[in-house]
Tab-separated table of C-alpha atoms and ligand atoms in Angstrom:
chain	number	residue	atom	x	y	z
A	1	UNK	CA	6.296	13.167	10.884
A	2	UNK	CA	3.941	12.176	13.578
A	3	UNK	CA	0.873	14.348	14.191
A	4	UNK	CA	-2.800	13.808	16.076
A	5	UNK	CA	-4.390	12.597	13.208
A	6	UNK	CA	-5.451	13.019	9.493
A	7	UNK	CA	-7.338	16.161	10.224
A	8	UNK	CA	-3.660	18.138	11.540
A	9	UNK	CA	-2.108	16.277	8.821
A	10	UNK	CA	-4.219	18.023	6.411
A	11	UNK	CA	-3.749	21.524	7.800
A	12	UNK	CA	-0.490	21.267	8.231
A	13	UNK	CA	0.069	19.852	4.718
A	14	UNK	CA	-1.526	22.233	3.033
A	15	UNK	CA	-0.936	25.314	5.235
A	16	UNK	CA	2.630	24.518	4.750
A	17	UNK	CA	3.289	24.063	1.321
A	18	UNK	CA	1.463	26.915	0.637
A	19	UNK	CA	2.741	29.393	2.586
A	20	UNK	CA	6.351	28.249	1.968
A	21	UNK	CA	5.675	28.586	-1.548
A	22	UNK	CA	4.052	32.144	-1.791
A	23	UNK	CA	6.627	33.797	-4.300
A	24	UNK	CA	6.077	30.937	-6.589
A	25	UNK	CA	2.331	31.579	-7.237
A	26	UNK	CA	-1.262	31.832	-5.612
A	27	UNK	CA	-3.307	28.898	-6.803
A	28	UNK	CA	-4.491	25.365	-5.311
A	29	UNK	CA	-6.231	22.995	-7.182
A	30	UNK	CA	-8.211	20.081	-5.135
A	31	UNK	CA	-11.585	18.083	-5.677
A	32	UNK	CA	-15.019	18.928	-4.821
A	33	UNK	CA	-15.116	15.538	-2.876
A	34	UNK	CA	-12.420	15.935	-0.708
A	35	UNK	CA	-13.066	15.432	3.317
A	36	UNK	CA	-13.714	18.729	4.962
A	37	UNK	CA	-10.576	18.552	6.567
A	38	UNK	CA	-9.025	19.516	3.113
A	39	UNK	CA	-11.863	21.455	1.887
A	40	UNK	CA	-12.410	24.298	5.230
A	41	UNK	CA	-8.461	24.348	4.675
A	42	UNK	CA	-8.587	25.559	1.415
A	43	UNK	CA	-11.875	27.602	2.436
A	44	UNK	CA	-9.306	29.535	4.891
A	45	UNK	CA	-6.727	29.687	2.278
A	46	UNK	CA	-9.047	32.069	0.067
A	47	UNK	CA	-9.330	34.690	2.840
A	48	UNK	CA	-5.982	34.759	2.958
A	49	UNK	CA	-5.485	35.804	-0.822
A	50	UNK	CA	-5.146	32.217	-2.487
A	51	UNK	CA	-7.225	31.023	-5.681
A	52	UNK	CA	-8.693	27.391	-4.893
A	53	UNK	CA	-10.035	25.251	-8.177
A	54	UNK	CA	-12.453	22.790	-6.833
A	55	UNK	CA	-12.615	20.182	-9.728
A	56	UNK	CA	-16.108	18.056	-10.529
A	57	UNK	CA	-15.870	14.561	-10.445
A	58	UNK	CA	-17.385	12.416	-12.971
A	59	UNK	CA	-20.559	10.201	-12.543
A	60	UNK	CA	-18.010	7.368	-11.394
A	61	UNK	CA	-16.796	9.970	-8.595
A	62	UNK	CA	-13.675	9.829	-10.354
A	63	UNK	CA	-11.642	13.857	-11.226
A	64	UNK	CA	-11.071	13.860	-14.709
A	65	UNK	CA	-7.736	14.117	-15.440
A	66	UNK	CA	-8.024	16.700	-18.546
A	67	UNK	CA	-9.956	18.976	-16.568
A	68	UNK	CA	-7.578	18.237	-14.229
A	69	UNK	CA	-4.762	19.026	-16.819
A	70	UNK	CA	-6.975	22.642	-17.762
A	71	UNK	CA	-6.504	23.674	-14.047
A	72	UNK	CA	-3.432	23.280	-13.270
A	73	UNK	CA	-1.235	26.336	-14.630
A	74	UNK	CA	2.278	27.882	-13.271
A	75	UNK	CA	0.587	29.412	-10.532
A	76	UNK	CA	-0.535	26.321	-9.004
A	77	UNK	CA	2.033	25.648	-6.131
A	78	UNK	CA	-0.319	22.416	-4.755
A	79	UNK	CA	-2.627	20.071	-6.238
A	80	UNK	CA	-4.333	17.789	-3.264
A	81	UNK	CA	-6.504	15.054	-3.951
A	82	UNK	CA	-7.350	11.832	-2.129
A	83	UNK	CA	-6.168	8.631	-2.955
A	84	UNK	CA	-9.689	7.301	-1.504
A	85	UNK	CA	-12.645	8.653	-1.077
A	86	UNK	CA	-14.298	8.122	2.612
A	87	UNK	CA	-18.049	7.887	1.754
A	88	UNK	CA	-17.850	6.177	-1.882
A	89	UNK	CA	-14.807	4.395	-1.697
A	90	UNK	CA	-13.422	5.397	-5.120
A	91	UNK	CA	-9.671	5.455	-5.881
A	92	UNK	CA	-8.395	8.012	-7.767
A	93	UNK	CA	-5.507	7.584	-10.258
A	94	UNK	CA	-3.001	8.700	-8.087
A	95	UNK	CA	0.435	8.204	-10.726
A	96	UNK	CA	-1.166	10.487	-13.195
A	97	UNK	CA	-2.397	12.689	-11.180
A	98	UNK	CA	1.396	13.433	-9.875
A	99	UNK	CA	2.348	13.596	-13.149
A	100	UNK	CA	0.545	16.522	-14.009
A	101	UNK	CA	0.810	18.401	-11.137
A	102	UNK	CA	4.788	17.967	-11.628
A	103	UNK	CA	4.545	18.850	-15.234
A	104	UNK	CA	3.293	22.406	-13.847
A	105	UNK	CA	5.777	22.441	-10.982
A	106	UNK	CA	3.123	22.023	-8.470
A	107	UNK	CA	3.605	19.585	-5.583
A	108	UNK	CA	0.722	16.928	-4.920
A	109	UNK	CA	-0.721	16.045	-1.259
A	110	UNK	CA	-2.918	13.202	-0.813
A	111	UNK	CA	-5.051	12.039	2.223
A	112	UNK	CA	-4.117	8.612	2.131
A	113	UNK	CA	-6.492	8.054	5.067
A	114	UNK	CA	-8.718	5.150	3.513
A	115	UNK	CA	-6.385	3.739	0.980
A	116	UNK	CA	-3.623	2.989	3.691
A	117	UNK	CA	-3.608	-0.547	4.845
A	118	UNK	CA	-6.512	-1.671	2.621
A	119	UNK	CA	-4.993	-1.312	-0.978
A	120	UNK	CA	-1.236	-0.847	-2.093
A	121	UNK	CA	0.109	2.740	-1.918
A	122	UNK	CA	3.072	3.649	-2.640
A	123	UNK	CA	4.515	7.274	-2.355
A	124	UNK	CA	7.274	6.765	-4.062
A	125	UNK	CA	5.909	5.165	-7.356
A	126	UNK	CA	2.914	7.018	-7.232
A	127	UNK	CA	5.535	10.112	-6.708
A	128	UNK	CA	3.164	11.826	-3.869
A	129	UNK	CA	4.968	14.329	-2.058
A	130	UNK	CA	3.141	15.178	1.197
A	131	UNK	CA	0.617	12.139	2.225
A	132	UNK	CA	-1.511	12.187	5.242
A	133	UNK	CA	-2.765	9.409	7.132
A	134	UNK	CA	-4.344	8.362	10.781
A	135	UNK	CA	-3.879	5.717	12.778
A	136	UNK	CA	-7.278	4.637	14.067
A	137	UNK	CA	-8.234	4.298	10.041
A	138	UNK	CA	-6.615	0.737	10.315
A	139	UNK	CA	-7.316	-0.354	13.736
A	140	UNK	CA	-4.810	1.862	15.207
A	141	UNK	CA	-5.313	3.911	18.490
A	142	UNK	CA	-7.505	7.466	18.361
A	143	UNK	CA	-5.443	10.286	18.082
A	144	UNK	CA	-2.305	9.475	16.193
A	145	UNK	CA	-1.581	10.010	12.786
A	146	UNK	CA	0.968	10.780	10.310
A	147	UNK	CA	2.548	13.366	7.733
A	148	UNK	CA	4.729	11.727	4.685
A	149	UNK	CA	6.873	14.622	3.765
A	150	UNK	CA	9.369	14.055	0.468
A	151	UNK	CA	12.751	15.146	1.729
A	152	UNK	CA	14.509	14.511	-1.674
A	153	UNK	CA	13.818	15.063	-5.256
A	154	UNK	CA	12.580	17.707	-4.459
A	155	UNK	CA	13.119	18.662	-0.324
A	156	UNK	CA	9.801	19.769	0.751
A	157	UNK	CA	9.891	22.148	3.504
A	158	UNK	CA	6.669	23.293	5.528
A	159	UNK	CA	6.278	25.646	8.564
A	160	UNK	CA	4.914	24.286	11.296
A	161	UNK	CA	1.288	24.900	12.733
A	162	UNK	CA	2.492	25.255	16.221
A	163	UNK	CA	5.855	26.670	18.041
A	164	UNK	CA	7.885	25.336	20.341
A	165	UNK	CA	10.602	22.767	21.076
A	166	UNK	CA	12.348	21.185	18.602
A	167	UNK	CA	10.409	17.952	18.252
A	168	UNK	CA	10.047	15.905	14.197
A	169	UNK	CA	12.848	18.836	13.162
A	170	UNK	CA	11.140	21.656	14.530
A	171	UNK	CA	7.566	21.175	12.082
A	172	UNK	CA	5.468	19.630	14.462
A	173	UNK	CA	7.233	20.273	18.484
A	174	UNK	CA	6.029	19.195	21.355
A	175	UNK	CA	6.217	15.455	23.104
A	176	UNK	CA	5.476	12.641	21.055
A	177	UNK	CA	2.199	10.432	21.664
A	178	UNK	CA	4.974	7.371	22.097
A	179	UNK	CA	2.003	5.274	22.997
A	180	UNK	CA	-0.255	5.866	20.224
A	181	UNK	CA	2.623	5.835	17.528
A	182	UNK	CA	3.772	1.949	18.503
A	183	UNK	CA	0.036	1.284	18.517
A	184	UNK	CA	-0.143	2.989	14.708
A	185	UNK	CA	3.327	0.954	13.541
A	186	UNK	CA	1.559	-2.234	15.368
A	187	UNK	CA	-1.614	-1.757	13.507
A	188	UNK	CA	0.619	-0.785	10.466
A	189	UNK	CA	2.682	-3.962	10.663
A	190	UNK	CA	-0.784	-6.098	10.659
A	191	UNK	CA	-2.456	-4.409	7.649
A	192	UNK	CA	0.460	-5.064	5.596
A	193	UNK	CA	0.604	-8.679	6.585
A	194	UNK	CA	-2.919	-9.136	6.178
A	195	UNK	CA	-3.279	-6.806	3.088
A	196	UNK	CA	-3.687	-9.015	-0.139
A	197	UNK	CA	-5.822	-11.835	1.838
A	198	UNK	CA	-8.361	-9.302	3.397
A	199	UNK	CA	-8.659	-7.154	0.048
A	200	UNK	CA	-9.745	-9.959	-1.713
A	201	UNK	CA	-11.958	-11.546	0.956
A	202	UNK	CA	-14.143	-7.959	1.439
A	203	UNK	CA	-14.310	-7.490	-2.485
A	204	UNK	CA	-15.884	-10.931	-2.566
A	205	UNK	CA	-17.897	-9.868	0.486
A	206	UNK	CA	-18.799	-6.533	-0.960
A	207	UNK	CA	-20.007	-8.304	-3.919
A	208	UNK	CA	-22.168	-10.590	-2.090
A	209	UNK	CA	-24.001	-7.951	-0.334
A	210	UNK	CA	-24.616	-5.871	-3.244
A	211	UNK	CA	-25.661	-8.736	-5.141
A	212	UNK	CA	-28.487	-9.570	-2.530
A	213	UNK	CA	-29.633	-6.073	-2.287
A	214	UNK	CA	-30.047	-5.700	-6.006
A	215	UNK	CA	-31.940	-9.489	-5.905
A	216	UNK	CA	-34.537	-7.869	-3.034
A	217	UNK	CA	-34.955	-4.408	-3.469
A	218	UNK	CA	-36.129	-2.570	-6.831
A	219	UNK	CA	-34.126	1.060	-8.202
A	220	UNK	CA	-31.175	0.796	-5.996
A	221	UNK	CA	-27.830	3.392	-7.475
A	222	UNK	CA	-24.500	2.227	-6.983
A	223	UNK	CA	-22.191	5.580	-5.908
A	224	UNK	CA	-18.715	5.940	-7.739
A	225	UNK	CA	-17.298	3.529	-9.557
A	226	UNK	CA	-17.097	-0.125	-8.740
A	227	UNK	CA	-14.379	-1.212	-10.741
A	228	UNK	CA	-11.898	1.749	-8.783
A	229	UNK	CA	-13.000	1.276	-5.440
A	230	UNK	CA	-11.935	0.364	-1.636
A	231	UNK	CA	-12.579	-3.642	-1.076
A	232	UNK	CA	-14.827	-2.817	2.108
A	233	UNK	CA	-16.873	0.072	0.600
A	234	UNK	CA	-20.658	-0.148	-0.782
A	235	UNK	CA	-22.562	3.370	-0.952
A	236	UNK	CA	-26.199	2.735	-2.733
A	237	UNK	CA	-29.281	4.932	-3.215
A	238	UNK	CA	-32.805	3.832	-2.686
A	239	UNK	CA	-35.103	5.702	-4.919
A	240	UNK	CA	-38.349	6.618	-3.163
A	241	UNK	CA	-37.890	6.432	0.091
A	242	UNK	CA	-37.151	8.700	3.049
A	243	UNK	CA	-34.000	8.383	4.143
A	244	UNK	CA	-34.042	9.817	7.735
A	245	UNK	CA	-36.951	6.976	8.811
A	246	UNK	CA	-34.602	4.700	6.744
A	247	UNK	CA	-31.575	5.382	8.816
A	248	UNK	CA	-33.653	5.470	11.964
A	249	UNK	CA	-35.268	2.318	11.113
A	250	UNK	CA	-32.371	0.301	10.417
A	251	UNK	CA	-31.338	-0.226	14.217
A	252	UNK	CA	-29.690	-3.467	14.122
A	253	UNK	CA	-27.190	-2.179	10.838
A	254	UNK	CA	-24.570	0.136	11.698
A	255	UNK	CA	-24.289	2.261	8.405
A	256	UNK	CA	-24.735	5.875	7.710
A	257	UNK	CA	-25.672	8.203	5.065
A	258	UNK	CA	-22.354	10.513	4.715
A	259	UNK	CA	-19.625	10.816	6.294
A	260	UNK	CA	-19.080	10.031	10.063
A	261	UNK	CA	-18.647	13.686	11.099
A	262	UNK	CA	-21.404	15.320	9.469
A	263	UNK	CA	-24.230	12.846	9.879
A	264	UNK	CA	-27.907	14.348	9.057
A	265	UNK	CA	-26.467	16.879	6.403
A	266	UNK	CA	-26.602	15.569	2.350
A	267	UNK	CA	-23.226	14.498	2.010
A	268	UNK	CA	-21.414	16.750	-0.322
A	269	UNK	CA	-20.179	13.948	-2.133
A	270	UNK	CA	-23.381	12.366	-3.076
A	271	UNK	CA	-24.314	15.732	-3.840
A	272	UNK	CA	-20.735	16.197	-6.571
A	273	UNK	CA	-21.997	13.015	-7.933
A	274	UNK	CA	-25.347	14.488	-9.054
A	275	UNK	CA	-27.689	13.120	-6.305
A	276	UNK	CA	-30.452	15.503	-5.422
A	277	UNK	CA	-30.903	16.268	-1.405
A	278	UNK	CA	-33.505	13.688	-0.888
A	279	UNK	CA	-31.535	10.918	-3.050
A	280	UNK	CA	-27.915	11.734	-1.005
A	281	UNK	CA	-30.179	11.452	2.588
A	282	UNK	CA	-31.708	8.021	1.080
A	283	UNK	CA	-27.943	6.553	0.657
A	284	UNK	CA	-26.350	4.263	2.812
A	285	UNK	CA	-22.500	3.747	3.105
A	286	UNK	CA	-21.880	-0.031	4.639
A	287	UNK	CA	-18.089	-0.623	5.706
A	288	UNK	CA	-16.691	-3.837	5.411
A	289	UNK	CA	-13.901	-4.371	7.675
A	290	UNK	CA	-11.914	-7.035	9.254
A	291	UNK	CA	-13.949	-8.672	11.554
A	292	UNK	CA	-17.361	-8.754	8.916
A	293	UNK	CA	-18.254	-12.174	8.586
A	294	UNK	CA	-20.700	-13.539	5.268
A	295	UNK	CA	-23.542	-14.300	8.038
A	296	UNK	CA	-23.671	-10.508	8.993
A	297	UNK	CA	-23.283	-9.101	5.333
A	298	UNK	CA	-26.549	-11.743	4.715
A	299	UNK	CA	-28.255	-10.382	7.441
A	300	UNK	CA	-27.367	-6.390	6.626
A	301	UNK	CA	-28.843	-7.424	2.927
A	302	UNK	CA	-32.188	-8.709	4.810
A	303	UNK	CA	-32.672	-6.000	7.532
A	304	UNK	CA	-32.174	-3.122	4.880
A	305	UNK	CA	-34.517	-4.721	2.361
A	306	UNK	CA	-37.101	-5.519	4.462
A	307	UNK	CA	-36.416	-1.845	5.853
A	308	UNK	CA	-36.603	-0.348	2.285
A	309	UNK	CA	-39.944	-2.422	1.586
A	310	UNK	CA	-41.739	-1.491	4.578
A	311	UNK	CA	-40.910	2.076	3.766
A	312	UNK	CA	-42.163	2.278	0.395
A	313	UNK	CA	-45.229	0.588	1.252
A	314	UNK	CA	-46.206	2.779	4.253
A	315	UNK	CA	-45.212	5.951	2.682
A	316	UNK	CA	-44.250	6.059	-1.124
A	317	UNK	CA	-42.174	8.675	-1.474
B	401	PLP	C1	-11.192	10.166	9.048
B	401	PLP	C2	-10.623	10.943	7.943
B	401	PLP	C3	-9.851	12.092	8.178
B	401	PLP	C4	-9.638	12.673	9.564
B	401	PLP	O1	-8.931	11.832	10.422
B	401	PLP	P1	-8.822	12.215	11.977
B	401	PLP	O2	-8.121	11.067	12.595
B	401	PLP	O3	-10.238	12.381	12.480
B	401	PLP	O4	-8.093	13.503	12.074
B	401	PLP	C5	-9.320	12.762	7.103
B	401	PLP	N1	-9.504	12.311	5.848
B	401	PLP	C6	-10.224	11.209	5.581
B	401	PLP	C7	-10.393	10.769	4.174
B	401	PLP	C8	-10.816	10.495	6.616
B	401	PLP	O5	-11.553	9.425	6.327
């Protein structure tokens, strides 16, 4: 089903399932990292009578799958968790994670946002039954995005966010954005061609600039785990140093601290991971992405080291 994006993906995932599955039971289960389009969901679900479990992750950023196993009871009618994480790039073990929520009878929702088009996923081995993704994500147009809904084994049904006309069976009405979704198959096409060479190529990439940063700058933190990560992600701490005239410094870098959308706060993730405030603001997230060549990933290594250096010897923090 075609939507505007992740974000009404989201909603209308888990606003859905939920409410369609009231008699059944009155508990979600989800992941302190999630993206806030997930988590103020879930926040509005709890005024409205549900129980939400917000699991811990790990110090890999990764849920761990007997706590998940605790949680999860015959009241849960939804388990969502993402199948990669948009600040730290971890990928969570999406197969077992269906597993248990089926064992329970729950259904599972993932926002497949930053796993689509950069590893494999597959809903249907991975037995997801609501997944959520957004166009612009993998080079796709702004504004155009997408609902997976199962419609056998078992037929998921949803109510829709808004009313109207009779539009993707009556769930989401109103015109289609026919523009924006052949831009999204388009870009959807590509990243599957391109898939295998390009994951490889931004691991090695990834690697590279990680390696240089660790040869130039002292106490640098790797967040989440490295081994179950996005190719084009890299999320590292700097001990002692202040990470606002670090950001501000860095003018010829594009990176950020958190998450696009909620720049200048301590990212909640960092924060699940066990960073304190001034570690999380002292983090920078570098995205690899199609068009990164070796000679910018060298000079991203120099400009933050030399950035870092300065720093510390200005004003130790
Ligand atoms: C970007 C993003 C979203 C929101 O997508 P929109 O297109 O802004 O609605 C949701 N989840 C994740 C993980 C994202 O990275």
């Amino acid at each position: 089903m075609f939507t505007s994006g992740a974000t009404e993906s989201n909603n209308l995932a888990l606003e859905g399932a939920t409410e369609t599955r009231r008699s059944r039971g009155d508990h979600v289960v989800t992941v302190q990292t999630e993206h806030h389009s997930v988590l103020d969901v879930c926040k509005r679900l709890e005024t409205h009578g549900w129980r939400v479990t917000r699991l811990p992750v790990g110090a890999e950023g990764l849920v761990d799958l007997g706590q998940l196993r605790e949680a999860v009871t015959s009241r849960t009618v939804l388990v969502s968790v993402m199948a990669a994480n948009n600040e730290i790039g971890v990928l969570h073990q999406m197969a077992d994670i269906a597993t248990i929520a089926h064992e329970h009878g729950a259904l599972l929702h993932s926002d497949i946002v930053q796993a689509a088009g950069k590893v494999a996923v597959d809903v249907q081995s991975d037995d997801i039954d609501l997944a959520s993704f957004t166009a612009h994500k993998l080079y796709g147009p702004k504004g155009v995005g997408a609902l997976f809904v199962r419609r056998r084994q078992p037929r998921i049904a949803l109510i829709p966010l808004f009313h109207g006309g009779g539009q993707e069976r009556g769930l989401r009405p109103g015109t289609l954005n026919v523009p924006g979704i052949v831009g999204f198959g388009a870009a959807c096409a590509i990243a599957a061609r391109e898939l295998r060479e390009e994951a490889s190529r931004l691991t090695r990439l990834r690697d590279r600039l990680l390696a240089s940063l660790q040869d130039r700058v002292d106490g640098l933190v790797v967040n989440g785990s490295l081994a179950h990560r996005l190719p084009g992600n890299l999320n590292v701490s700097f001990a002692h140093v202040d990470g606002e005239a670090l950001l501000v410094s860095l003018t010829d870098v594009a990176v950020s601290s958190g998450a696009a959308c909620t720049a200048a706060e301590p990212s909640h993730v960092l924060k699940a991971l066990g960073r304190s405030t001034d570690v999380a603001l002292a983090s920078l997230r570098f995205g690899l992405g199609r068009w990164t060549t070796e000679a910018e990933v060298d000079a991203a290594a120099t400009h933050v080291a030399a950035a870092v250096t300065r720093l510390r010897a200005m004003a130790p923090v």
